[in-house]
Structures are given as structure tokens and as C-alpha cells.
Amino acid sequence: MNRYFGQYGGQFVPETLVPALAELEHAYEKMSSDEKFQNELAGYLKHYAGRETPLYFAKRLSEMIGGAKIYLKREDLLHTGAHKINNALGQALLAKKMGKKRIIAETGAGQHGVATATVAALFGMECDVYMGKVDVERQAPNVYRMKLLGAKVKVVETGSRTLKDAINDAMRDYTANFKTTHYLIGSALGPHPYPTIVRNFQSVIGREARKQISLAEKKLPDYLIACVGGGSNAIGLFHPFLSDDKEQINMIGVEAGGDGKKHAARLCGDGKKGVLHGMLTYLLQDENGQIKDTHSVSAGLDYPAVGPEHSLFGDNGRVKYVAIKDDEALDAFHLLSSTEGIVPALESAHAVAHAIKIAKELGPDKVMIVNLSGRGDKDVDHVRRLEGIL
Amino acid sequence: MKLDGLFGNGTVFMPYVCCGDPSEEFTLRLVQTLVANGADAIELGIPFSDPIADGKIIQAASSRSLANGMTPKKAIGMITKLRTQNIKVPIFVMTYYNIVYSNGIEKFVKEIQIAGANGLIVPDVTLDESGELEGICKKHGIDLIYFITPNTPPERLKKITKKANGFLYAVSVLGTTGTREQNAPEAIELVKRAKQITAIPIVAGFGISNEKQAAEFADAGASGIIIGSRLIEIYSNQSDMEGKLREVAKFTDRIKKAIRSGGRDDT
């Protein structure tokens, strides 16, 4: 397996983790060519998680905007409410085959934490989820869901008390406990081989979307749009289309533009190359190399680094990265809810917001797929409070 | 300054100091106190916002230091200051790779060398990712220190010992830095295993907190021991600067005695 995506990625970890990551890579390689494993995973994805997910033509939204046809890849309809379950099922099954008894994870919005707690319950494994204190407060419903599922939520009070710090603590736990424990990273980031493993487990999104759009429109899409925190839902949608003509399929990754001052726009903002969480990638950092605090209304995009493959695609222009601000995402959150009856996760609302922006400029012969990576139930309380509605 | 004089006369004590915790002035006096009481070398930590190899104590020290305005530039300036204050023991700079990378790898290595550092310890760079850094360190006469751990497989241990510069940092726990009461048997084994295949000095660190642990490593043939978290705990428990330094002096003396009586060095 390749360690790098161009110059990005790699495995910048303490020596203690090197044998653990080698064991993971070995197990993954074995399982990826093991038909029995693949069938077992496909069975769980279908009967447990609810794949395949629909590719839904958002007719009212498209007509209202009056431009391109907007399709939504409905990952929000999956069990636990987001694409995170695709990867969680894959990695948990892998961990089980590796003989691990315990799973740990980090979570920002809580969706990955819930997905991990869910698969841990399903496979009878012990589970600890690290979550920053700020996120615990803004995503309270998910905290209770994780506990309900039998997981322990470990509140992280260091640093910015968000996703970045949750990953730090999960990596420390993994360093001490890798013999019994699998670290189930939730996005296409971290040290090799994680970015590749997570991308491959999430690529089911793009494979399905490719078949579905070909049936519905008799052609491939003109645009693929997804939000990018760590970037797993985006890379999962994009990957099966990468070998297609670049002129034909425009891929757009939407980062968190925050409140205009503080943000999490690493690829289209002022990110610089650096090393964090085991990978060389674009980072938001100060002039001394200290990692900056980020801000986004959506906890899942509130992260100073980005999956290394996105850094490569940003450099070579295969994917265009843009930013959507908090208030634009909130507008899209409302608009999709009221026009289509679909409440999107605030993360996915960033992708919807950008789709709305550009769909206007395009003719009805253009087709776009927006990855609706998660549902917005978890955000309802948070948005209500932001809007001062009691 | 060369390392030639450091190893070969018994087990050495190399305390870890977090630059700027809580102030530049304190760090300078801390190093003076450590050296005056027998510290043979200093591991000087330049704090990073996200220290994944470190436990709670060094995390907190790093945060305090950063909150008080410590920067890589100021830290390198402190090495220059220590050298002008007649501190002659080897100084190993410890920091995370992003600090080195974002400041410009060559610029960073050159600057610490000019300031008077002897080596560089980067816990998130292993021999698999050290190509560029290793080349630059060699060019500027800085020893890039590699780690070995209790779970390092035999063939990898061999590979690392072949690459080693200066000394090998033997991680004495599976996990992060922090205080522990006892040594793990596999850590002692690691020192013995490594000594069988290399003449490079082995220096043990992570989790060493008391005289008994230090003496055990000395007995096992470690050429040195590193203590960080326990030292931070000791000075943090005192409120005034003189009290802090007094306790540090006492602790240094106790550790030195322990490794002298327990230790033999046949490297």
C-alpha cells in the first residue's frame, strides 16, 4: 500500500506505534482480498446499515433555484444517520478479525462516535470515545446516544477542546493499549495506512452514485460536491470518478468558512504544509508552527488539518476547494428542510449551500450530485439556541 | 561540542526541561541548578501545541509555556544564553516535527547548531520518515536521535541501531511520557536486547520517576536515563522559585547517587 499521496501523508508517529500500524496494514491487506470478509461486510452494510442509499433528485430545490439538476446522495438515511457507519463497520469487522477486544475513537460532531459505539455494541466490543468539551456541549444528544449504546465518553479538556484534541488523546490511548485496542479513526486522515483504509471503506458512496446517476440521467454527473472536514465523505464520493475526464466531472470540496475571521479553510484558506496527527498535509498553524484554533458552526468540520489525499488534489487541481461561511450553511439548513423535507447535518449543509450558489449559474442540462453525508437531528437543538429560539 | 566525553564513565543523568515553563528566567535557573548538581546533559523541550507522545504533565507544562509566549526562536535564544552562562554539558533539543518543518528544516537545524545544541530528538519522526531531516542533521553536525521501544521487533531494532547517531532513546513504557512507580520488565529487557547488538549508548526514558527505577536501568546497562515529568511535578509543587530549585537540587543528587551506586557502564 502507498504511504504517500504525492508528497502528503506518511506515518509521522512515535516509534511505539510503528509495529501496531504495520499489523493493521497487514490485516487490512489480507482482508481486502478475502472474499469471505468482503461478503460479510457487504451483508452488514446492506442489512444492518441500510445500503444502498438512494440518489434522490431534489426537484423542488432544483426548480426553485432554476439552474442545474441537483441530486442528493442520501447517506443521511443510513443507520446512525451519517456516512460514518460505512467506515465504522469496515474497521470494526477488521478489528474483530485482528482479535482486538476494545475500540477507541475520536469524535467531533458525535456522528463518528455514535457509529463507533454502535458497531462496538453490534460486535460485543468495549468502546471509549474521545470528545472535546466544546463538542460535548454543542452535540449533547449524541453524547447520550453513545452512552446508551454502552460506550464511555471521555471528555477532552486540553487545547481547543474540539476534534483535534480528541484525536491527540485517542492516539495517546492507542500508543498505550494497541495490543488489545483498535483505534477506529473516523476520517480519511492520520498516519498511514488509515487514510487509504478509510477512503476505501467510504468509496461505496461513489460506486453506488456512479451506477445510480448513469441509470437516472444516462450520463455521468457534471459536478460532485461534498463537505470536507477530515474529508472522508468527500473522498468516498470522489474516488470512483477520479479516472474520468477532469473537464467532464468537476469535483468540489467545501470547507468551513466559519464566521469570516476564524474558520477551518485549510485548502482554500491560509493553510500551510505541516505535520499533525501522523500525516504531512495542509494545516492551519501560526508563524511558529503551533496549531491554530479553528471555528465552524459545525463540529464535524472544525478541524485544523485535512486528509492528505485532499492536499494532493488541492495542489494538482483535480478537486476545487471552496469555503462556505456559518450563516450560508445555516441558510441552506433551513432551505433544504423547508423545500424538500430533509433536515441536513450542518456539515452537509455546507455542501448544499455551495451547490445552491453554483446551480444558479448553470443550465438545466447540468447535473450535480451533492453528498448529503448526514442528517441534521443532532443539530436541531444547537441551531435553535443559535437563533435564540427557546 | 562533541558527545565523546558524555558516555563511558558510568550511567549519565539527562533531565528533560520544558523551555519556558513557566518562564524563560525559571528555565535558565533550572538548567543551572541541574548541571550544578550533576546533570550530565540536558534534553531541552521546545513546546508544541499538540504533543501526542506526552502525557498530562508535559502537556500541561507545554501549555503553560506557550501561554506565556514561548516560541522556537526564543527557545533557541535560550540555548545561546546557556552557553554564554558557561553551561558546557551536551544539549539535545526535543520538539515535534511540525516545529522543525514549519520553521524550515534546514534553517531550524542550522540555528540550533549555531546556538550550541548537540542533538535533536523528534518523537514523531521514525527512520521511515527521517530521510530529509537525517541528511540535514548530518550536514550540520547535529545528532538525530532515534527511538527504540519494548515492542520494536528484532529486525527493526537492528535497522534502527544501524542508523543511530549519538545514542538510542529507549522508551521504557508502552505509552506516553508521565510518572510511574515501577519499571516494566520489558523495558529492562529492551536495554539488554539493544546492548547485545550495538555499541551505541542506550538512554532510557518515559516513566522513570524515582531512584529505584533509575538504578534498575543503570544495572541493566543503560548508558543514561532521562527524567522529565517527575521533575516538572517536583518544581510545580513548590510555590517560590528558591524552593523549586532547592527540591530539584535534592532530587538530582538522589538520582545521581542511585545511578552511580547501581550503575555500571560497559559501553
XYZ file of C-alpha atoms in Angstrom:
657
model
C 0.000 0.000 0.000
C 1.205 3.510 -0.790
C 2.327 5.536 2.196
C 2.009 8.836 0.385
C -0.377 10.795 -1.797
C 2.167 12.735 -3.796
C 4.292 14.247 -1.062
C 1.469 14.114 1.512
C 0.524 11.518 4.076
C 3.252 9.327 5.515
C 3.477 7.954 9.008
C 4.754 10.552 11.474
C 4.170 8.712 14.724
C 6.101 7.672 17.809
C 8.172 4.528 17.264
C 5.854 2.592 19.610
C 3.050 2.841 17.063
C 5.057 1.623 14.078
C 4.564 -2.107 14.775
C 0.882 -1.518 15.602
C 0.279 0.264 12.290
C 2.207 -2.431 10.437
C -0.090 -5.030 11.991
C -3.125 -3.017 10.886
C -1.828 -2.628 7.343
C -1.077 -6.317 7.113
C -4.535 -7.285 8.389
C -6.244 -4.845 6.043
C -4.355 -6.090 3.008
C -5.272 -9.633 3.874
C -8.944 -8.816 4.355
C -9.275 -6.633 1.279
C -8.594 -9.663 -0.892
C -10.574 -12.045 1.306
C -13.914 -12.768 -0.309
C -15.490 -14.009 2.909
C -14.624 -10.794 4.715
C -15.917 -8.683 1.837
C -19.196 -10.594 1.742
C -19.622 -10.314 5.475
C -19.051 -6.561 5.312
C -21.407 -6.183 2.354
C -24.048 -8.070 4.355
C -23.751 -5.699 7.313
C -23.782 -2.668 5.030
C -26.976 -3.869 3.392
C -28.987 -5.472 6.183
C -27.726 -3.524 9.170
C -26.764 -0.086 7.868
C -29.348 0.124 5.089
C -27.269 0.355 1.901
C -27.652 1.127 -0.836
C -28.715 4.674 -0.108
C -30.967 6.461 -2.589
C -29.749 9.028 -5.062
C -32.630 11.453 -4.802
C -33.448 14.130 -7.367
C -34.256 17.260 -5.367
C -36.833 18.539 -7.814
C -38.371 21.340 -5.758
C -34.998 22.690 -4.724
C -33.680 22.485 -8.295
C -36.750 24.270 -9.678
C -36.622 26.928 -7.037
C -33.021 27.723 -7.828
C -33.684 27.451 -11.529
C -30.433 26.019 -12.784
C -28.686 22.660 -12.695
C -30.410 19.470 -11.592
C -29.438 18.700 -8.006
C -29.277 15.110 -6.839
C -28.693 14.230 -3.205
C -26.786 11.107 -2.216
C -28.762 10.156 0.841
C -26.097 8.994 3.315
C -28.287 10.675 5.935
C -30.673 7.736 5.628
C -28.126 5.239 6.888
C -28.378 3.665 10.304
C -26.988 6.147 12.874
C -27.669 8.983 10.458
C -24.434 9.543 8.574
C -21.846 8.047 6.237
C -19.620 7.342 9.258
C -21.176 3.898 9.677
C -19.630 2.675 6.375
C -16.143 3.032 7.758
C -17.042 2.073 11.326
C -18.473 -1.272 10.185
C -15.447 -1.980 7.999
C -12.868 -1.149 10.630
C -14.718 -2.855 13.482
C -15.007 -6.034 11.494
C -11.316 -5.779 10.708
C -10.512 -5.182 14.397
C -12.512 -8.247 15.317
C -10.552 -10.352 12.848
C -7.378 -8.927 14.380
C -8.517 -10.202 17.770
C -8.920 -6.768 19.361
C -11.293 -6.564 22.321
C -11.632 -2.826 22.585
C -12.314 0.027 20.201
C -11.496 3.676 20.720
C -12.479 6.610 18.568
C -12.450 10.376 18.403
C -15.499 12.356 17.534
C -16.319 15.936 16.653
C -19.984 16.186 15.778
C -20.598 12.920 17.568
C -21.656 11.080 14.397
C -18.492 9.024 14.226
C -18.648 8.418 17.967
C -22.210 7.155 17.629
C -21.286 4.970 14.643
C -18.350 3.506 16.580
C -20.394 2.940 19.736
C -22.994 1.237 17.533
C -20.613 -1.204 15.875
C -18.942 -1.891 19.227
C -22.333 -2.905 20.596
C -23.032 -4.945 17.484
C -19.783 -6.884 17.752
C -19.656 -7.047 21.547
C -16.562 -4.922 21.992
C -15.619 -2.449 24.696
C -15.700 1.156 23.467
C -14.288 4.512 24.590
C -14.956 7.662 22.592
C -12.861 10.817 22.999
C -14.752 14.049 22.520
C -13.728 17.660 23.153
C -15.606 19.516 25.849
C -16.816 22.185 23.410
C -18.303 19.489 21.188
C -19.852 17.644 24.135
C -21.753 20.827 24.864
C -22.914 21.590 21.333
C -23.767 17.988 20.405
C -25.414 16.841 23.612
C -27.939 14.418 22.038
C -25.124 12.365 20.523
C -23.306 12.158 23.856
C -26.309 10.485 25.389
C -26.716 8.196 22.379
C -23.154 6.930 22.781
C -23.731 6.208 26.454
C -26.981 4.479 25.633
C -25.063 2.231 23.239
C -22.732 1.210 26.031
C -19.728 3.387 25.191
C -17.819 5.567 27.606
C -17.450 9.183 26.511
C -14.110 10.628 27.542
C -14.353 14.383 27.709
C -11.184 16.091 26.480
C -10.364 19.346 28.223
C -6.972 20.144 26.717
C -6.110 22.532 23.887
C -9.052 23.859 21.911
C -11.263 21.098 23.398
C -12.524 20.066 19.956
C -11.860 17.314 17.410
C -8.103 17.939 17.147
C -7.622 17.384 20.862
C -9.872 14.334 20.857
C -7.581 12.807 18.215
C -4.498 13.618 20.330
C -5.941 11.765 23.302
C -7.142 8.827 21.206
C -3.649 8.480 19.740
C -2.137 8.522 23.234
C -4.570 5.817 24.321
C -3.728 3.765 21.215
C 0.006 4.109 21.928
C -0.509 2.623 25.368
C -3.105 -0.025 24.519
C -2.664 -1.148 20.906
C -2.209 -4.769 21.962
C -5.875 -5.064 22.901
C -7.294 -1.986 21.247
C -8.079 -0.827 17.744
C -8.166 2.899 17.096
C -11.099 3.386 14.762
C -10.220 6.687 13.095
C -13.317 8.337 11.700
C -11.974 10.189 8.715
C -9.517 9.720 5.868
C -6.672 11.108 7.913
C -3.999 10.144 10.408
C -0.892 8.056 9.823
C -0.615 5.535 7.016
C -2.486 3.216 6.451
C -5.569 4.997 7.848
C -6.215 7.491 5.022
C -6.283 4.655 2.485
C -8.348 2.280 4.616
C -10.997 4.878 5.419
C -11.152 6.078 1.814
C -11.655 2.545 0.572
C -14.425 1.833 3.066
C -16.155 5.111 2.095
C -15.779 4.626 -1.656
C -19.001 2.629 -1.608
C -20.709 6.052 -1.730
C -19.201 6.958 -5.093
C -19.561 3.480 -6.564
C -23.286 3.498 -5.891
C -23.723 7.093 -7.011
C -21.974 6.333 -10.285
C -24.357 3.496 -11.094
C -27.410 5.422 -9.931
C -26.727 8.591 -11.891
C -25.901 6.601 -15.002
C -29.328 4.979 -14.760
C -31.211 8.165 -13.942
C -29.521 10.564 -16.362
C -27.826 8.230 -18.839
C -24.634 10.146 -18.219
C -22.067 10.892 -15.564
C -22.564 13.961 -13.377
C -21.066 17.335 -14.241
C -20.459 18.208 -10.597
C -19.727 16.315 -7.397
C -19.994 18.391 -4.236
C -19.172 17.325 -0.681
C -18.129 18.965 2.555
C -14.587 18.438 3.805
C -13.692 18.212 7.475
C -11.168 15.404 7.559
C -12.634 14.631 4.165
C -13.903 11.051 4.244
C -17.380 11.582 2.785
C -15.861 13.686 0.012
C -13.097 11.265 -0.844
C -15.613 8.403 -0.727
C -17.836 10.154 -3.268
C -14.998 11.405 -5.475
C -12.773 8.378 -5.646
C -14.747 6.186 -8.064
C -14.877 9.140 -10.503
C -11.198 10.073 -10.363
C -10.154 8.317 -13.509
C -12.816 10.141 -15.507
C -12.055 13.193 -17.552
C -11.359 16.184 -15.377
C -13.043 18.574 -17.805
C -16.159 16.481 -17.651
C -16.562 15.950 -13.915
C -15.956 18.901 -11.645
C -15.273 17.927 -8.069
C -15.721 20.468 -5.338
C -14.780 20.088 -1.689
C -16.460 22.535 0.670
C -14.550 23.653 3.743
C -15.854 25.546 6.745
C -15.548 29.300 6.222
C -16.547 29.890 9.851
C -17.573 33.371 10.893
C -15.278 35.064 8.415
C -12.495 35.631 10.942
C -11.979 32.189 12.453
C -12.540 29.277 10.123
C -11.365 25.821 9.103
C -10.439 26.530 5.470
C -7.135 24.762 5.083
C -7.001 24.208 1.344
C -8.735 27.335 0.091
C -7.765 29.481 3.069
C -4.411 30.180 4.669
C -3.312 26.605 5.393
C 0.388 25.767 5.164
C 2.068 22.391 4.857
C 2.922 20.733 8.117
C 2.732 17.591 10.207
C -0.088 16.781 12.607
C -1.769 13.549 13.677
C 0.752 11.402 11.884
C 0.496 12.973 8.428
C 2.063 15.629 6.254
C -0.776 17.783 4.987
C -2.142 21.331 4.884
C -2.644 22.757 8.361
C -3.909 25.914 9.954
C -0.946 26.996 12.024
C 0.706 30.172 13.259
C 4.064 31.504 12.093
C 5.882 29.366 14.699
C 4.273 26.073 13.723
C 1.755 25.931 16.574
C -1.632 24.595 15.500
C -4.330 27.260 15.387
C -7.769 27.127 16.905
C -10.413 26.754 14.247
C -14.046 27.684 14.210
C -17.085 26.348 12.453
C -20.749 26.253 13.371
C -20.497 22.551 12.537
C -18.388 20.467 14.886
C -17.556 17.933 12.186
C -15.720 20.488 10.039
C -13.970 22.185 12.926
C -10.524 20.715 12.361
C -7.158 22.350 11.553
C -5.791 19.589 9.301
C -7.251 17.770 6.316
C -6.903 14.246 4.936
C -3.619 14.029 2.963
C -5.181 12.952 -0.317
C -7.158 16.206 -0.373
C -3.885 18.110 -0.056
C -2.671 16.338 -3.180
C -5.920 17.065 -5.052
C -5.742 20.689 -3.939
C -2.210 21.012 -5.309
C -2.855 19.280 -8.623
C -6.225 20.918 -9.117
C -8.179 17.682 -9.502
C -10.578 18.923 -6.840
C -11.509 22.538 -6.314
C -11.822 23.592 -2.672
C -14.095 26.410 -1.595
C -15.357 27.745 1.733
C -18.888 28.303 2.943
C -19.486 30.516 5.957
C -21.545 29.631 9.029
C -24.513 31.816 8.042
C -24.627 30.451 4.481
C -24.659 26.906 5.869
C -27.454 27.837 8.262
C -29.493 29.286 5.378
C -29.051 26.042 3.428
C -30.018 24.069 6.539
C -33.339 25.923 6.550
C -33.857 25.875 2.804
C -33.379 22.146 2.338
C -35.605 21.466 5.345
C -38.451 23.606 4.034
C -38.257 22.794 0.312
C -37.512 19.080 0.407
C -38.444 18.000 3.914
C -34.877 16.923 4.565
C -33.016 18.330 7.575
C -29.320 18.073 6.714
C -26.437 17.867 9.166
C -24.735 21.260 9.456
C -21.654 19.695 7.860
C -23.636 18.561 4.811
C -25.440 21.923 4.768
C -22.102 23.454 3.723
C -22.134 21.286 0.588
C -25.782 22.114 -0.055
C -25.048 25.836 0.319
C -22.313 25.720 -2.295
C -24.465 23.669 -4.656
C -27.195 26.304 -4.422
C -24.645 29.031 -5.151
C -23.352 27.499 -8.357
C -26.501 25.719 -9.591
C -27.993 29.134 -10.422
C -25.261 29.836 -12.935
C -25.749 26.547 -14.757
C -28.323 25.346 -17.258
C -30.836 22.540 -16.648
C -28.720 20.197 -18.759
C -26.115 20.151 -15.994
C -26.312 17.504 -13.307
C -24.800 17.701 -9.859
C -24.552 15.221 -7.030
C -24.363 16.626 -3.534
C -23.290 14.244 -0.817
C -25.821 14.568 1.953
C -23.402 12.989 4.368
C -25.593 13.136 7.458
C -28.936 14.116 8.872
C -29.469 17.177 11.000
C -31.352 15.855 14.015
C -28.220 16.233 16.127
C -28.040 19.924 15.165
C -31.630 20.923 15.782
C -31.038 21.962 19.408
C -27.792 23.713 18.554
C -29.337 25.737 15.711
C -32.408 26.546 17.787
C -30.191 28.001 20.505
C -28.059 29.904 17.981
C -31.209 31.507 16.653
C -32.346 32.412 20.121
C -35.474 30.283 19.945
C -36.258 28.822 23.351
C 30.991 20.370 21.462
C 31.210 16.630 20.899
C 29.482 13.836 22.739
C 32.729 11.901 23.204
C 33.010 12.886 26.821
C 29.398 12.168 27.731
C 29.296 8.404 27.766
C 31.757 5.864 29.073
C 32.097 6.922 32.702
C 29.028 5.382 34.269
C 25.343 5.998 33.650
C 24.519 9.606 32.899
C 21.537 11.657 34.021
C 19.832 13.708 31.327
C 16.854 15.631 32.700
C 14.119 16.871 30.365
C 13.319 20.535 30.701
C 10.325 22.209 29.073
C 11.554 25.559 27.792
C 9.615 28.432 29.262
C 7.599 26.547 31.865
C 6.545 28.717 33.418
C 9.062 31.388 32.355
C 12.302 31.824 30.476
C 14.029 33.010 33.624
C 12.993 29.903 35.543
C 14.167 27.539 32.793
C 17.613 29.137 32.756
C 17.941 28.832 36.524
C 16.559 25.294 36.410
C 19.246 24.193 33.950
C 21.939 25.886 36.058
C 20.705 24.039 39.150
C 20.500 20.694 37.374
C 24.017 20.986 35.970
C 25.479 22.291 39.231
C 24.087 19.200 40.955
C 25.414 16.707 38.485
C 23.158 16.546 35.412
C 25.380 15.292 32.605
C 23.301 16.533 29.666
C 20.024 18.377 29.089
C 17.067 17.436 26.929
C 15.587 20.824 26.156
C 11.975 20.667 25.036
C 10.579 23.295 22.672
C 6.839 23.145 23.339
C 4.331 22.186 20.634
C 0.585 22.729 20.828
C -0.212 19.049 20.177
C 2.363 16.820 21.893
C 0.998 13.334 21.152
C 3.901 11.423 22.703
C 3.477 13.212 26.002
C 1.279 12.517 28.975
C -0.665 15.000 31.065
C 2.257 16.544 32.963
C 4.317 17.573 29.947
C 1.151 18.567 28.084
C 0.322 20.953 30.906
C 3.885 22.280 31.040
C 3.826 22.878 27.268
C 0.517 24.739 27.524
C 1.818 26.959 30.335
C 4.938 27.725 28.366
C 3.053 28.550 25.163
C 0.547 30.645 27.083
C 3.469 32.652 28.426
C 4.724 33.364 24.938
C 7.447 30.771 24.335
C 8.435 30.390 20.669
C 11.037 28.260 18.877
C 13.074 31.394 18.261
C 13.114 32.330 21.942
C 13.962 28.737 22.886
C 16.941 28.699 20.535
C 17.982 32.041 22.008
C 17.968 30.349 25.412
C 20.486 27.767 24.224
C 22.802 30.618 23.220
C 22.271 32.178 26.645
C 23.009 28.909 28.461
C 26.239 28.535 26.518
C 27.322 32.043 27.463
C 26.406 31.238 31.068
C 29.053 28.552 30.986
C 26.761 25.540 30.621
C 29.036 23.051 28.901
C 27.065 19.808 29.027
C 25.549 18.465 25.792
C 22.127 19.861 24.947
C 19.616 17.819 22.967
C 16.713 19.767 21.572
C 13.436 17.882 21.779
C 10.451 19.001 19.760
C 7.750 17.724 17.431
C 8.272 17.598 13.706
C 5.866 20.383 12.808
C 8.025 22.862 14.719
C 11.075 21.775 12.722
C 9.198 21.518 9.425
C 7.275 24.773 9.570
C 10.296 26.806 10.629
C 12.200 25.365 7.659
C 14.047 22.105 8.349
C 17.491 23.324 7.354
C 17.042 26.723 8.953
C 15.931 25.133 12.216
C 18.755 22.596 12.366
C 21.349 25.195 11.464
C 20.062 27.601 14.095
C 20.112 25.090 16.940
C 23.621 24.036 15.915
C 24.880 27.623 15.895
C 23.224 28.214 19.265
C 25.193 25.296 20.673
C 22.892 22.250 20.621
C 24.400 18.795 20.052
C 21.437 16.741 19.017
C 17.797 16.708 18.045
C 15.041 14.446 19.387
C 11.813 14.355 17.377
C 9.386 11.781 18.772
C 7.113 11.756 15.724
C 9.863 11.057 13.204
C 10.974 7.433 12.872
C 13.576 6.091 10.491
C 10.830 5.580 7.898
C 10.256 9.325 7.621
C 13.645 10.728 8.585
C 15.332 10.890 5.174
C 15.417 14.637 4.693
C 15.873 15.506 8.352
C 18.686 12.989 8.815
C 20.618 14.361 5.826
C 20.335 17.930 7.057
C 21.299 16.987 10.628
C 24.395 15.156 9.358
C 25.377 18.143 7.262
C 25.254 20.421 10.290
C 26.793 18.055 12.796
C 23.620 17.511 14.820
C 22.905 14.008 16.118
C 19.380 12.945 15.166
C 18.263 10.641 17.954
C 16.179 7.560 17.158
C 13.850 5.708 19.486
C 13.527 2.037 20.281
C 10.593 0.609 22.216
C 9.755 -2.621 24.047
C 7.587 -3.727 21.091
C 10.180 -2.980 18.407
C 10.645 -6.266 16.516
C 14.214 -7.676 16.362
C 14.803 -6.936 12.666
C 13.602 -3.341 13.058
C 15.749 -2.943 16.168
C 18.739 -3.913 14.040
C 17.788 -1.423 11.342
C 17.421 1.380 13.875
C 20.699 0.624 15.639
C 22.492 0.800 12.295
C 21.115 4.289 11.683
C 21.679 5.524 15.216
C 23.541 8.756 15.933
C 24.783 9.806 19.369
C 22.617 7.494 21.428
C 19.428 5.455 21.195
C 16.445 6.607 23.185
C 14.901 3.518 24.759
C 11.239 4.186 25.526
C 10.625 2.438 28.800
C 6.839 2.161 28.626
C 4.229 1.332 26.049
C 2.549 4.689 26.038
C 3.259 8.334 26.628
C 5.575 10.197 28.989
C 4.460 10.528 32.588
C 5.278 9.355 36.064
C 5.181 5.667 37.009
C 6.193 3.918 40.186
C 7.835 0.877 38.631
C 9.692 -0.160 35.518
C 8.077 -2.544 33.091
C 10.154 -5.737 32.857
C 10.101 -5.493 29.038
C 11.769 -2.086 29.237
C 14.721 -3.512 31.141
C 14.771 -6.349 28.598
C 14.838 -3.807 25.781
C 18.004 -2.204 27.137
C 19.643 -5.620 27.417
C 18.440 -6.656 23.950
C 19.764 -3.498 22.367
C 23.110 -3.736 24.131
C 23.668 -7.171 22.675
C 23.553 -5.850 19.133
C 25.023 -2.371 19.299
C 27.777 -0.370 20.937
C 25.717 2.832 20.649
C 24.839 4.121 24.123
C 21.291 3.317 25.228
C 19.485 6.014 27.187
C 16.208 5.075 28.851
C 13.327 7.467 29.321
C 9.487 7.797 29.642
C 8.024 6.969 33.017
C 11.192 6.956 35.120
C 10.323 8.746 38.348
C 12.457 7.535 41.228
C 15.895 6.342 42.316
C 14.947 2.688 42.288
C 13.810 2.806 38.664
C 16.902 4.770 37.658
C 19.190 2.283 39.377
C 17.472 -0.650 37.669
C 18.191 0.828 34.256
C 21.765 1.566 35.269
C 22.121 -2.052 36.402
C 20.698 -3.281 33.121
C 23.477 -1.427 31.339
C 21.732 1.768 30.261
C 24.256 4.470 29.471
C 21.857 7.107 30.648
C 18.429 7.854 32.000
C 16.039 10.689 31.207
C 13.534 12.079 33.680
C 11.014 14.737 32.691
C 7.520 14.511 34.123
C 8.656 13.775 37.689
C 10.954 16.772 37.626
C 8.127 19.048 36.481
C 5.948 17.652 39.255
C 8.657 18.383 41.819
C 9.095 22.030 40.900
C 5.386 22.592 40.320
C 4.674 21.507 43.897
C 6.696 24.428 45.272
C 5.431 27.961 45.198
C 8.581 30.109 45.269
C 11.495 29.906 42.865
C 14.128 29.167 45.523
C 12.015 26.375 46.962
C 11.546 24.873 43.491
C 15.260 24.916 42.767
C 16.130 23.507 46.189
C 13.878 20.486 45.633
C 15.244 19.996 42.111
C 18.801 20.022 43.500
C 17.930 17.404 46.096
C 16.236 15.184 43.543
C 19.140 15.452 41.091
C 21.546 14.495 43.805
C 19.453 11.459 44.780
C 19.181 10.250 41.192
C 22.899 10.709 40.584
C 23.719 8.691 43.685
C 21.293 5.968 42.647
C 22.761 5.519 39.190
C 26.306 5.758 40.449
C 25.934 3.030 43.051
C 23.657 0.857 40.959
C 25.086 1.544 37.589
C 27.934 0.050 35.727
C 28.701 1.014 32.194
C 30.497 -1.273 29.885
C 29.893 0.502 26.587
